[in-house]
Amino acid sequence: MPSPPRKARRKGSGVTMAEVAAAAGVSMQTVSRALRFPETVTAETRKLIEEAIEKTHYVHNLAASHLASAKSNTVAAVIPTLSASVFAETIQHFSDVLNAEGYQIFLGNTDYQSNREEAVIRSLLGRRPDGMFIIGTHHTRNSVNLLRRAGIPVVEGWDLTARPIDGLVGFSNNEAIAELVRHLVRSGRRRIVFAGLLRRGDSRAAERRDGFVAAMKALFPGEKPRLCIAHDLPLAMESGIEMLSRVGAEHPDADAIMFSSDIIASGALLEAVRRELPVPEKLAITGFGDFELARHLNPPLTTVAVPSARIGREAGRLLLETMKGQAPFQKRIDVGFELMIRQSG
């Protein structure tokens, strides 16, 4: 009985081991041996192969037994942190959409580190997912090249960019904070301070800072925008207490503090109440994200609501349509935002 014909390599499966071998000037067997048992090849050969992998953006297939299959029924998701409930909500709704169609989710956490994101992307691509969802739009050049060469649908989320890798579901962090600035100015605030935790790699917090600066310069030409930026604090309510003290020391005349996150804003608001600071009469406090805690504080926290659940659903739907070979009606979706005006500012 004749052997069944071999199935063609799945479309868009990326760079092959043969291409790596050609780039390194060695055989495929040598590349395979170097990847599986690096101690069996010389240091010089390993270096040649490593350089070829870097040059071709090859991703070693950790699920080679599935190469003959048309698809893996898995999707990868990359998030910046496991500690933020809004990202968890996004991933939950993303998973709901994909799980309903029989897909399982691989999850990777970057901890806001670009080099770690690159490693996570490479590792997840090695599982040969049928698509990938990434929170964020700022990536290293290597990460972008890996994703574009992988030949699978990619959706970025939680931000907007003029040059997405593929699909995009997000909102303008810049415009959201600018709209909150305009609200505070309309309510009579003038000496507004932006207090932000800018961890390296947290591009969304940087967008909010930039939006604040641009809005204040437009409203008060000639005045230097007031900033209180911390790079050394964790994303925790305790950091809000510390940031409140720093703002008090650096900008004692402040009549409003805009925090880059509800988490630190909540800590600052609780501390302000403990210190008997008159909020909002003398000092307005605002956050960003509309976490559940925000509406239950006393006074309730003014903030920006982000449709995190919708981001997850739209990203899942967009990825699903593309994986099925359908042409999505819209590949770049702006979900917008909403100001939640409460009693704190």
Short mmCIF file of C-alpha atoms in Angstrom, two decimals:
data_model
loop_
_atom_site.label_atom_id
_atom_site.label_comp_id
_atom_site.label_asym_id
_atom_site.label_seq_id
_atom_site.Cartn_x
_atom_site.Cartn_y
_atom_site.Cartn_z
CA MET A 1 0.00 0.00 0.00
CA PRO A 2 1.56 3.35 -0.99
CA SER A 3 2.43 5.78 1.74
CA PRO A 4 0.03 8.71 2.11
CA PRO A 5 1.37 11.97 0.70
CA ARG A 6 3.02 14.29 3.18
CA LYS A 7 0.98 17.33 4.08
CA ALA A 8 2.37 20.66 3.05
CA ARG A 9 3.89 22.84 5.69
CA ARG A 10 1.11 25.00 7.13
CA LYS A 11 0.83 28.37 5.46
CA GLY A 12 2.63 31.12 7.29
CA SER A 13 4.51 28.76 9.61
CA GLY A 14 7.53 31.06 9.60
CA VAL A 15 11.23 30.50 9.05
CA THR A 16 12.33 26.86 8.65
CA MET A 17 15.29 25.05 10.12
CA ALA A 18 16.62 24.63 6.58
CA GLU A 19 16.84 28.41 6.23
CA VAL A 20 18.75 28.63 9.50
CA ALA A 21 21.12 25.90 8.33
CA ALA A 22 21.72 27.73 5.05
CA ALA A 23 22.36 31.02 6.85
CA ALA A 24 24.81 29.34 9.24
CA GLY A 25 26.51 27.28 6.54
CA VAL A 26 25.87 23.98 8.33
CA SER A 27 23.55 21.01 7.85
CA MET A 28 20.00 20.77 9.19
CA GLN A 29 21.13 17.88 11.38
CA THR A 30 23.75 20.12 12.98
CA VAL A 31 21.16 22.83 13.68
CA SER A 32 18.79 20.27 15.17
CA ARG A 33 21.54 18.80 17.34
CA ALA A 34 22.64 22.27 18.50
CA LEU A 35 19.10 23.12 19.57
CA ARG A 36 18.41 19.83 21.32
CA PHE A 37 21.87 18.95 22.64
CA PRO A 38 24.06 22.10 22.49
CA GLU A 39 26.91 20.39 24.31
CA THR A 40 27.44 18.08 21.31
CA VAL A 41 28.55 20.86 18.95
CA THR A 42 31.55 23.15 19.16
CA ALA A 43 31.31 26.67 20.59
CA GLU A 44 32.19 28.08 17.16
CA THR A 45 29.35 26.18 15.49
CA ARG A 46 26.90 27.17 18.22
CA LYS A 47 27.81 30.82 17.67
CA LEU A 48 27.21 30.51 13.91
CA ILE A 49 23.81 28.95 14.52
CA GLU A 50 22.84 31.50 17.18
CA GLU A 51 23.72 34.33 14.80
CA ALA A 52 21.68 32.69 12.04
CA ILE A 53 18.69 32.32 14.36
CA GLU A 54 18.94 35.98 15.32
CA LYS A 55 19.26 37.03 11.68
CA THR A 56 16.34 34.94 10.38
CA HIS A 57 14.11 35.34 13.48
CA TYR A 58 13.69 31.58 13.61
CA VAL A 59 11.52 30.16 16.38
CA HIS A 60 12.32 26.58 17.38
CA ASN A 61 9.18 24.46 17.20
CA LEU A 62 8.51 22.93 20.59
CA ALA A 63 5.50 21.11 19.18
CA ALA A 64 7.06 19.58 16.09
CA SER A 65 4.68 16.63 16.21
CA HIS A 66 1.90 19.03 15.28
CA LEU A 67 3.56 20.45 12.17
CA ALA A 68 1.51 18.24 9.88
CA SER A 69 -1.69 19.56 11.43
CA ALA A 70 -3.53 22.49 9.89
CA LYS A 71 -3.87 24.16 13.28
CA SER A 72 -3.06 23.73 16.97
CA ASN A 73 -6.34 25.03 18.48
CA THR A 74 -4.31 27.23 20.80
CA VAL A 75 -3.95 31.00 21.07
CA ALA A 76 -1.27 32.93 22.96
CA ALA A 77 -1.88 36.01 25.10
CA VAL A 78 0.86 38.31 26.42
CA ILE A 79 0.11 40.63 29.35
CA PRO A 80 2.31 43.15 31.22
CA THR A 81 1.39 42.06 34.75
CA LEU A 82 -0.67 39.50 36.65
CA SER A 83 -1.48 41.93 39.46
CA ALA A 84 -3.87 44.32 37.67
CA SER A 85 -7.53 43.29 37.75
CA VAL A 86 -8.35 45.22 34.57
CA PHE A 87 -5.96 43.09 32.54
CA ALA A 88 -7.41 39.96 34.15
CA GLU A 89 -10.88 41.09 33.06
CA THR A 90 -9.63 41.63 29.51
CA ILE A 91 -8.08 38.17 29.36
CA GLN A 92 -11.17 36.55 30.90
CA HIS A 93 -13.46 37.93 28.19
CA PHE A 94 -10.87 37.20 25.51
CA SER A 95 -10.72 33.60 26.72
CA ASP A 96 -14.51 33.29 26.80
CA VAL A 97 -14.72 34.13 23.09
CA LEU A 98 -11.94 31.71 22.10
CA ASN A 99 -12.93 28.89 24.47
CA ALA A 100 -16.42 28.86 22.95
CA GLU A 101 -14.78 27.92 19.63
CA GLY A 102 -12.60 25.18 21.12
CA TYR A 103 -9.38 27.17 21.57
CA GLN A 104 -7.15 26.99 24.64
CA ILE A 105 -5.05 29.94 25.83
CA PHE A 106 -1.31 30.09 26.51
CA LEU A 107 -0.55 33.04 28.80
CA GLY A 108 2.75 34.92 29.13
CA ASN A 109 3.62 37.71 31.60
CA THR A 110 6.26 40.33 30.72
CA ASP A 111 6.33 42.33 33.98
CA TYR A 112 6.60 45.50 31.84
CA GLN A 113 10.07 44.44 30.58
CA SER A 114 10.68 44.69 26.84
CA ASN A 115 13.47 42.10 26.82
CA ARG A 116 11.27 39.73 28.77
CA GLU A 117 8.43 40.33 26.31
CA GLU A 118 10.74 39.29 23.50
CA ALA A 119 11.61 36.06 25.32
CA VAL A 120 7.94 35.38 26.11
CA ILE A 121 6.91 35.93 22.49
CA ARG A 122 9.66 33.63 21.23
CA SER A 123 8.68 30.94 23.73
CA LEU A 124 4.96 31.16 22.96
CA LEU A 125 5.54 31.11 19.21
CA GLY A 126 7.49 27.90 19.80
CA ARG A 127 4.19 26.28 20.81
CA ARG A 128 2.85 27.16 17.35
CA PRO A 129 -0.32 29.01 18.38
CA ASP A 130 -2.86 29.86 15.71
CA GLY A 131 -2.90 33.52 16.79
CA MET A 132 -1.60 35.92 19.43
CA PHE A 133 -3.05 38.76 21.52
CA ILE A 134 -0.63 41.25 23.09
CA ILE A 135 -1.51 44.00 25.55
CA GLY A 136 0.48 47.05 24.45
CA THR A 137 1.76 48.52 21.20
CA HIS A 138 5.39 49.30 22.10
CA HIS A 139 7.73 46.40 21.31
CA THR A 140 11.38 45.83 20.50
CA ARG A 141 12.33 45.55 16.84
CA ASN A 142 13.10 41.87 17.36
CA SER A 143 9.66 41.26 18.87
CA VAL A 144 7.98 42.95 15.91
CA ASN A 145 10.06 40.95 13.43
CA LEU A 146 9.29 37.70 15.23
CA LEU A 147 5.57 38.39 15.09
CA ARG A 148 5.55 39.48 11.46
CA ARG A 149 7.62 36.50 10.36
CA ALA A 150 5.49 34.04 12.33
CA GLY A 151 2.72 34.21 9.76
CA ILE A 152 -0.16 34.15 12.27
CA PRO A 153 -2.85 36.73 13.10
CA VAL A 154 -1.78 39.19 15.83
CA VAL A 155 -3.97 41.61 17.76
CA GLU A 156 -2.53 44.36 19.98
CA GLY A 157 -4.67 45.90 22.70
CA TRP A 158 -5.13 48.61 25.34
CA ASP A 159 -3.58 51.38 23.27
CA LEU A 160 -3.69 52.95 19.81
CA THR A 161 -0.87 53.28 17.30
CA ALA A 162 -0.56 54.46 13.71
CA ARG A 163 1.48 51.36 12.86
CA PRO A 164 -0.07 48.22 14.35
CA ILE A 165 1.49 44.86 13.59
CA ASP A 166 -1.85 43.49 12.43
CA GLY A 167 -5.15 43.93 14.31
CA LEU A 168 -5.68 46.56 17.01
CA VAL A 169 -8.26 47.05 19.79
CA GLY A 170 -7.65 49.94 22.17
CA PHE A 171 -8.17 53.54 23.16
CA SER A 172 -6.09 56.71 23.42
CA ASN A 173 -4.45 56.91 26.86
CA ASN A 174 -3.17 60.32 25.78
CA GLU A 175 -6.60 61.74 24.97
CA ALA A 176 -8.23 60.13 28.03
CA ILE A 177 -5.94 61.92 30.47
CA ALA A 178 -6.23 65.16 28.48
CA GLU A 179 -10.02 65.03 28.80
CA LEU A 180 -9.67 64.54 32.56
CA VAL A 181 -7.38 67.59 32.70
CA ARG A 182 -10.02 69.66 30.92
CA HIS A 183 -12.65 68.51 33.43
CA LEU A 184 -10.50 69.63 36.37
CA VAL A 185 -9.83 73.01 34.77
CA ARG A 186 -13.54 73.52 34.10
CA SER A 187 -14.17 72.82 37.80
CA GLY A 188 -11.75 75.61 38.76
CA ARG A 189 -8.47 73.75 39.30
CA ARG A 190 -5.29 75.43 38.09
CA ARG A 191 -2.32 73.98 40.00
CA ILE A 192 -2.71 70.41 38.81
CA VAL A 193 0.02 67.81 39.39
CA PHE A 194 0.40 64.56 37.46
CA ALA A 195 1.68 61.86 39.84
CA GLY A 196 2.73 58.73 38.01
CA LEU A 197 4.59 55.49 38.47
CA LEU A 198 6.60 55.13 35.28
CA ARG A 199 8.05 51.66 35.37
CA ARG A 200 10.38 50.96 32.49
CA GLY A 201 8.32 49.44 29.71
CA ASP A 202 4.98 50.83 30.90
CA SER A 203 4.20 52.76 27.74
CA ARG A 204 0.58 53.40 28.75
CA ALA A 205 1.62 55.34 31.87
CA ALA A 206 4.04 57.32 29.70
CA GLU A 207 1.22 58.10 27.25
CA ARG A 208 -0.86 59.45 30.15
CA ARG A 209 2.01 61.65 31.30
CA ASP A 210 2.48 62.98 27.77
CA GLY A 211 -1.24 63.63 27.44
CA PHE A 212 -1.20 65.60 30.69
CA VAL A 213 1.78 67.70 29.59
CA ALA A 214 0.25 68.48 26.19
CA ALA A 215 -3.13 69.42 27.69
CA MET A 216 -1.62 71.69 30.36
CA LYS A 217 0.61 73.44 27.81
CA ALA A 218 -2.40 74.05 25.58
CA LEU A 219 -4.50 75.42 28.45
CA PHE A 220 -1.76 77.37 30.23
CA PRO A 221 0.86 78.48 27.67
CA GLY A 222 4.11 79.54 29.27
CA GLU A 223 3.55 77.54 32.47
CA LYS A 224 5.64 74.48 33.18
CA PRO A 225 3.44 71.41 33.78
CA ARG A 226 3.77 70.04 37.31
CA LEU A 227 5.01 66.45 37.43
CA CYS A 228 5.81 64.06 40.25
CA ILE A 229 7.21 60.91 38.68
CA ALA A 230 8.43 57.81 40.53
CA HIS A 231 10.46 54.99 39.00
CA ASP A 232 11.29 53.27 42.27
CA LEU A 233 7.87 52.34 43.66
CA PRO A 234 5.68 49.26 43.07
CA LEU A 235 2.17 49.45 41.68
CA ALA A 236 0.48 49.28 45.09
CA MET A 237 -1.78 51.37 47.31
CA GLU A 238 1.15 51.98 49.67
CA SER A 239 2.86 53.81 46.82
CA GLY A 240 -0.06 56.24 46.74
CA ILE A 241 0.71 57.22 50.32
CA GLU A 242 4.34 57.89 49.41
CA MET A 243 3.37 59.79 46.26
CA LEU A 244 0.98 62.00 48.24
CA SER A 245 3.87 62.95 50.52
CA ARG A 246 6.18 63.62 47.57
CA VAL A 247 3.63 65.86 45.88
CA GLY A 248 3.15 67.74 49.14
CA ALA A 249 6.89 68.33 49.41
CA GLU A 250 7.49 69.22 45.74
CA HIS A 251 4.24 71.07 44.97
CA PRO A 252 2.77 72.32 48.27
CA ASP A 253 0.35 74.64 46.44
CA ALA A 254 -1.27 71.85 44.37
CA ASP A 255 -5.05 71.99 44.17
CA ALA A 256 -5.43 68.71 42.23
CA ILE A 257 -3.43 65.50 41.85
CA MET A 258 -3.98 63.24 38.85
CA PHE A 259 -2.63 59.75 39.51
CA SER A 260 -1.66 57.44 36.67
CA SER A 261 -3.61 54.53 38.18
CA ASP A 262 -6.60 53.93 40.46
CA ILE A 263 -4.41 51.74 42.65
CA ILE A 264 -2.09 54.53 43.77
CA ALA A 265 -4.90 57.10 43.68
CA SER A 266 -6.90 54.97 46.12
CA GLY A 267 -3.98 54.74 48.53
CA ALA A 268 -3.46 58.49 48.31
CA LEU A 269 -7.15 59.25 48.85
CA LEU A 270 -7.37 57.04 51.93
CA GLU A 271 -4.24 58.70 53.32
CA ALA A 272 -5.60 62.18 52.57
CA VAL A 273 -8.76 61.36 54.52
CA ARG A 274 -6.66 59.99 57.39
CA ARG A 275 -4.66 63.24 57.43
CA GLU A 276 -7.94 65.18 57.35
CA LEU A 277 -7.02 66.94 54.12
CA PRO A 278 -10.16 68.55 52.65
CA VAL A 279 -10.94 66.46 49.53
CA PRO A 280 -12.21 67.80 47.18
CA GLU A 281 -12.67 71.26 48.72
CA LYS A 282 -8.95 72.11 48.76
CA LEU A 283 -7.44 69.14 46.92
CA ALA A 284 -8.96 67.09 44.10
CA ILE A 285 -7.69 63.53 43.59
CA THR A 286 -8.30 61.49 40.42
CA GLY A 287 -7.25 58.08 39.16
CA PHE A 288 -7.27 56.04 35.98
CA GLY A 289 -8.93 52.70 35.26
CA ASP A 290 -12.19 52.72 37.27
CA PHE A 291 -11.27 49.72 39.41
CA GLU A 292 -14.11 48.37 41.56
CA LEU A 293 -12.63 49.91 44.71
CA ALA A 294 -12.78 53.42 43.20
CA ARG A 295 -16.54 53.79 43.48
CA HIS A 296 -16.65 52.54 47.09
CA LEU A 297 -14.14 54.98 48.57
CA ASN A 298 -15.27 57.95 50.65
CA PRO A 299 -15.36 60.23 48.77
CA PRO A 300 -15.77 58.08 45.63
CA LEU A 301 -12.87 58.44 43.20
CA THR A 302 -13.14 60.45 39.98
CA THR A 303 -11.41 58.43 37.28
CA VAL A 304 -11.35 57.24 33.67
CA ALA A 305 -13.29 54.08 32.88
CA VAL A 306 -11.67 51.77 30.36
CA PRO A 307 -13.88 49.13 28.69
CA SER A 308 -11.47 46.33 29.56
CA ALA A 309 -14.07 43.59 29.05
CA ARG A 310 -14.96 44.90 25.60
CA ILE A 311 -11.28 45.04 24.64
CA GLY A 312 -11.04 41.33 25.43
CA ARG A 313 -14.20 40.42 23.53
CA GLU A 314 -13.31 42.48 20.46
CA ALA A 315 -9.75 41.13 20.41
CA GLY A 316 -11.05 37.57 20.65
CA ARG A 317 -13.61 38.13 17.89
CA LEU A 318 -11.07 39.84 15.62
CA LEU A 319 -8.50 37.09 16.11
CA LEU A 320 -11.11 34.36 15.61
CA GLU A 321 -12.37 35.83 12.34
CA THR A 322 -8.86 36.18 10.98
CA MET A 323 -7.88 32.63 12.00
CA LYS A 324 -10.97 31.34 10.19
CA GLY A 325 -9.82 33.10 7.04
CA GLN A 326 -12.59 35.68 7.16
CA ALA A 327 -11.93 39.33 6.38
CA PRO A 328 -12.89 41.33 9.50
CA PHE A 329 -15.15 44.31 8.88
CA GLN A 330 -12.74 46.42 10.94
CA LYS A 331 -9.18 45.50 11.98
CA ARG A 332 -8.50 48.63 14.04
CA ILE A 333 -11.07 49.27 16.74
CA ASP A 334 -11.13 52.29 19.05
CA VAL A 335 -13.26 51.32 22.06
CA GLY A 336 -13.04 54.79 23.61
CA PHE A 337 -13.20 55.69 27.31
CA GLU A 338 -15.55 57.39 29.78
CA LEU A 339 -14.93 59.96 32.50
CA MET A 340 -16.42 58.84 35.81
CA ILE A 341 -17.02 62.13 37.62
CA ARG A 342 -17.41 61.44 41.33
CA GLN A 343 -16.92 63.38 44.55
CA SER A 344 -13.10 63.28 44.82
CA GLY A 345 -12.52 65.79 42.03
#
